[in-house]
Amino acid sequence: MKELTHWINGKHVKGTSGRFADVFNPATGEVQAKVPLASKAELDHAASEAAKAQVKWGATNPQRRARVMMEFVRLLNRDMQKLAEVLSSEHGKTVPDAKGDIQRGLEVMEFCIGAPQMLKGEFTDSAGPGIDMYSMRQPVGVAAGITPFNFPAMIPMWKMGPALACGNAFILKPSERDPSVPLMLAELMQEAGLPDGVLQVVNGDKEAVDAILDNPEIGAIGFVGSTPIAEYIYGRGCSNGKRVQCFGGAKNHMIIMPDADMDQAADALVGAGYGAAGERCMAISVAVPVGDATADALIERLIPRIEKLKVGPYTAGNDVDYGPVVTAAAKANILKLVESGVQQGAKLVVDGRNFKLQGYEDGFFVGPHLFDHVTRDMDIYKKEIFGPVLSTVRAKTYEEALGYAMDHEYGNGTAIFTRDGDTARDFANRVNVGMIGINVPIPVPLAYHTFGGWKKSAFGDLNQHGPDAFRFYTRTKTITSRWPSGIKEGASLNFKPMD
């Protein structure tokens, strides 16, 4: 049995807690490795060593730090296939999807090459007689990232790239379900020239998370996961005086207007709803067609597309549409929610409950499901399913459809499909959701914009990647400087405004 490690001070280090978690092959259900779960002492040691390494790294000029990012991007492209195969073997997603996971992280690393521009600060000369004022961005010190299983390459890079480019040391606590790729990323960072100790990878569970939240040397924490855990991390981290950004659950609606291209909308829904087995925080899980005629036309197009989806292991070739979900528990939860939808009166138009894949009966595969006539009081509408399940909620009018997206407690992403510019513009302006797609089903911004939801999908003031990341991982220091010339006037005891 393969035993994984932590990555401390530039080398693989065995765990000392004596506790381990199983790492499964989701396609077969077999345990393929064991990952150590760090104790508080192990996490505290990693943070202490990171704080020591950060001093020199933070004093390195931004251009030299950017060169490390540049070399890392080259190495990431070099090892893309190897990384994707390892990612697929632990997560279950197809190799093309795994490459997309890595590519979206790589794009943030490319943006981080421009760190010198983002860290310039501001300057005002002659703010008063002989007085100059300037601000500079300085590293937080040691930052930490607690990242989820569904994007084991992308989200660690979204966190560590900007943090490192800003001159911080970084503690990465990846998901214990698929930890190998984060360890490989650390190896590539070292090969790219990152000094030892600046990036530490500590595997663990709640004990490691709590140690991060309580460690006095960690000044900033980024998290992506479920909303209950996001609320917990945000509350405890902030109460300990840390800067915290947390991204939680989602229930993303796609509104389909009567004038939309129905074939385009159907294709978009299938890709956005079933890609990566629905294990995406930006997956479309609710279709909201406006009018029964629109709904009937949409369902008519969706059924054959969904029934033709090829479900299988990543080793079955690039024509596989999606693979297994990550664990047996995830599969059981998805099927439990599907049963609740049937019991609560939704119409199960495509039923994947009895899906079995010959030769992979012990794998965590879930067949595709499509519900129609879903109402807002049903569990399949209220809860994040995180599986290959698409719910159709019929709206009579545009205003009713808009209300579904606006009234839901989550506000990560949403989309509208229409040919009418006025409707699209009104939707974009009014909807209280963080990321909007207009004829785009998964509106994930590119690296030079910021990613973040509203309502119970996000906690904190700043988003991920883009300019917000450089604000989050730095503290602003403002200096007022005066070099007097001529005769001094003596002391002034009042709070004198600038002349």
Short mmCIF file of N, CA and C in Angstrom, two decimals, residues 21-32 88-93 149-150 175-179 276-277 279 323-335 362-366 385-388:
data_model
loop_
_atom_site.label_atom_id
_atom_site.label_comp_id
_atom_site.label_asym_id
_atom_site.label_seq_id
_atom_site.Cartn_x
_atom_site.Cartn_y
_atom_site.Cartn_z
N ALA A 21 -5.84 8.52 6.35
CA ALA A 21 -7.11 8.42 5.62
C ALA A 21 -6.88 7.62 4.35
N ASP A 22 -7.90 6.92 3.92
CA ASP A 22 -7.80 6.14 2.68
C ASP A 22 -7.98 7.05 1.47
N VAL A 23 -7.18 6.81 0.45
CA VAL A 23 -7.33 7.47 -0.84
C VAL A 23 -7.82 6.41 -1.82
N PHE A 24 -9.02 6.61 -2.35
CA PHE A 24 -9.65 5.60 -3.19
C PHE A 24 -9.36 5.84 -4.68
N ASN A 25 -9.50 4.77 -5.45
CA ASN A 25 -9.70 4.88 -6.89
C ASN A 25 -11.21 4.88 -7.08
N PRO A 26 -11.82 6.02 -7.39
CA PRO A 26 -13.30 6.07 -7.45
C PRO A 26 -13.91 5.15 -8.50
N ALA A 27 -13.13 4.79 -9.52
CA ALA A 27 -13.67 3.93 -10.57
C ALA A 27 -13.84 2.49 -10.12
N THR A 28 -12.96 2.04 -9.21
CA THR A 28 -13.00 0.65 -8.77
C THR A 28 -13.48 0.50 -7.33
N GLY A 29 -13.45 1.58 -6.57
CA GLY A 29 -13.79 1.50 -5.16
C GLY A 29 -12.67 0.98 -4.29
N GLU A 30 -11.50 0.76 -4.87
CA GLU A 30 -10.37 0.21 -4.13
C GLU A 30 -9.54 1.31 -3.48
N VAL A 31 -8.97 0.99 -2.33
CA VAL A 31 -8.03 1.91 -1.67
C VAL A 31 -6.69 1.79 -2.39
N GLN A 32 -6.19 2.92 -2.88
CA GLN A 32 -4.92 2.89 -3.61
C GLN A 32 -3.77 3.53 -2.84
N SER A 88 -6.93 12.27 -12.28
CA SER A 88 -8.08 11.45 -12.65
C SER A 88 -8.16 10.18 -11.82
N SER A 89 -7.01 9.59 -11.50
CA SER A 89 -7.01 8.33 -10.76
C SER A 89 -7.52 8.50 -9.33
N GLU A 90 -7.38 9.70 -8.76
CA GLU A 90 -7.83 9.94 -7.39
C GLU A 90 -9.18 10.63 -7.31
N HIS A 91 -9.47 11.49 -8.27
CA HIS A 91 -10.75 12.20 -8.25
C HIS A 91 -11.83 11.47 -9.02
N GLY A 92 -11.46 10.91 -10.19
CA GLY A 92 -12.42 10.20 -11.01
C GLY A 92 -12.80 10.93 -12.28
N LYS A 93 -12.48 12.22 -12.39
CA LYS A 93 -12.85 12.96 -13.60
C LYS A 93 -12.05 12.48 -14.80
N PHE A 149 -11.85 18.81 -2.68
CA PHE A 149 -11.49 17.65 -3.51
C PHE A 149 -11.81 17.85 -4.98
N ASN A 150 -12.78 18.72 -5.30
CA ASN A 150 -13.30 18.71 -6.68
C ASN A 150 -12.37 19.37 -7.69
N SER A 175 -7.40 18.61 0.11
CA SER A 175 -8.35 17.57 0.49
C SER A 175 -7.61 16.25 0.68
N GLU A 176 -7.98 15.53 1.72
CA GLU A 176 -7.37 14.23 1.97
C GLU A 176 -7.90 13.17 1.00
N ARG A 177 -8.91 13.52 0.19
CA ARG A 177 -9.46 12.54 -0.75
C ARG A 177 -8.61 12.39 -2.01
N ASP A 178 -7.94 13.48 -2.44
CA ASP A 178 -7.09 13.41 -3.64
C ASP A 178 -5.86 14.30 -3.46
N PRO A 179 -4.92 13.87 -2.61
CA PRO A 179 -3.81 14.74 -2.20
C PRO A 179 -2.56 14.66 -3.05
N ALA A 276 -17.95 16.62 -15.19
CA ALA A 276 -17.30 16.32 -13.91
C ALA A 276 -18.27 15.70 -12.92
N ALA A 277 -19.28 14.97 -13.45
CA ALA A 277 -20.30 14.31 -12.63
C ALA A 277 -21.05 15.30 -11.75
N GLU A 279 -19.79 17.63 -10.00
CA GLU A 279 -19.02 18.01 -8.82
C GLU A 279 -18.26 19.32 -9.06
N GLY A 323 -17.00 10.71 -15.21
CA GLY A 323 -16.60 9.52 -14.48
C GLY A 323 -17.36 9.37 -13.18
N PRO A 324 -16.79 8.64 -12.23
CA PRO A 324 -17.46 8.42 -10.95
C PRO A 324 -17.41 9.66 -10.07
N VAL A 325 -18.24 9.67 -9.04
CA VAL A 325 -18.10 10.70 -8.01
C VAL A 325 -16.99 10.25 -7.06
N VAL A 326 -16.62 11.11 -6.13
CA VAL A 326 -15.34 10.93 -5.45
C VAL A 326 -15.34 9.82 -4.39
N THR A 327 -16.46 9.59 -3.71
CA THR A 327 -16.51 8.58 -2.66
C THR A 327 -17.84 7.85 -2.66
N ALA A 328 -17.87 6.72 -1.95
CA ALA A 328 -19.12 5.98 -1.79
C ALA A 328 -20.14 6.82 -1.02
N ALA A 329 -19.67 7.61 -0.06
CA ALA A 329 -20.58 8.45 0.72
C ALA A 329 -21.22 9.51 -0.16
N ALA A 330 -20.44 10.08 -1.08
CA ALA A 330 -20.99 11.08 -2.01
C ALA A 330 -22.07 10.44 -2.89
N LYS A 331 -21.80 9.24 -3.38
CA LYS A 331 -22.79 8.54 -4.20
C LYS A 331 -24.07 8.29 -3.42
N ALA A 332 -23.94 7.83 -2.19
CA ALA A 332 -25.11 7.54 -1.37
C ALA A 332 -25.92 8.80 -1.11
N ASN A 333 -25.27 9.92 -0.89
CA ASN A 333 -25.98 11.16 -0.62
C ASN A 333 -26.74 11.65 -1.85
N ILE A 334 -26.13 11.52 -3.02
CA ILE A 334 -26.79 11.92 -4.26
C ILE A 334 -28.06 11.10 -4.48
N LEU A 335 -27.93 9.78 -4.34
CA LEU A 335 -29.08 8.91 -4.58
C LEU A 335 -30.17 9.11 -3.52
N ASP A 362 -18.15 -1.99 -8.23
CA ASP A 362 -17.80 -1.43 -6.93
C ASP A 362 -17.35 0.03 -7.02
N GLY A 363 -17.34 0.59 -8.21
CA GLY A 363 -16.97 1.99 -8.38
C GLY A 363 -18.08 2.92 -7.93
N PHE A 364 -17.76 4.20 -7.85
CA PHE A 364 -18.71 5.20 -7.32
C PHE A 364 -19.42 5.94 -8.46
N PHE A 365 -19.91 5.18 -9.42
CA PHE A 365 -20.57 5.77 -10.59
C PHE A 365 -22.04 6.07 -10.28
N VAL A 366 -22.50 7.22 -10.76
CA VAL A 366 -23.90 7.62 -10.61
C VAL A 366 -24.42 7.95 -12.00
N ILE A 385 -26.65 19.35 -4.49
CA ILE A 385 -26.57 17.90 -4.67
C ILE A 385 -25.14 17.46 -4.99
N PHE A 386 -24.42 18.24 -5.78
CA PHE A 386 -23.04 17.95 -6.16
C PHE A 386 -22.94 16.59 -6.85
N GLY A 387 -23.84 16.38 -7.81
CA GLY A 387 -23.86 15.14 -8.57
C GLY A 387 -24.54 15.37 -9.90
N PRO A 388 -24.62 14.32 -10.73
CA PRO A 388 -25.19 14.46 -12.08
C PRO A 388 -26.71 14.47 -12.07
#
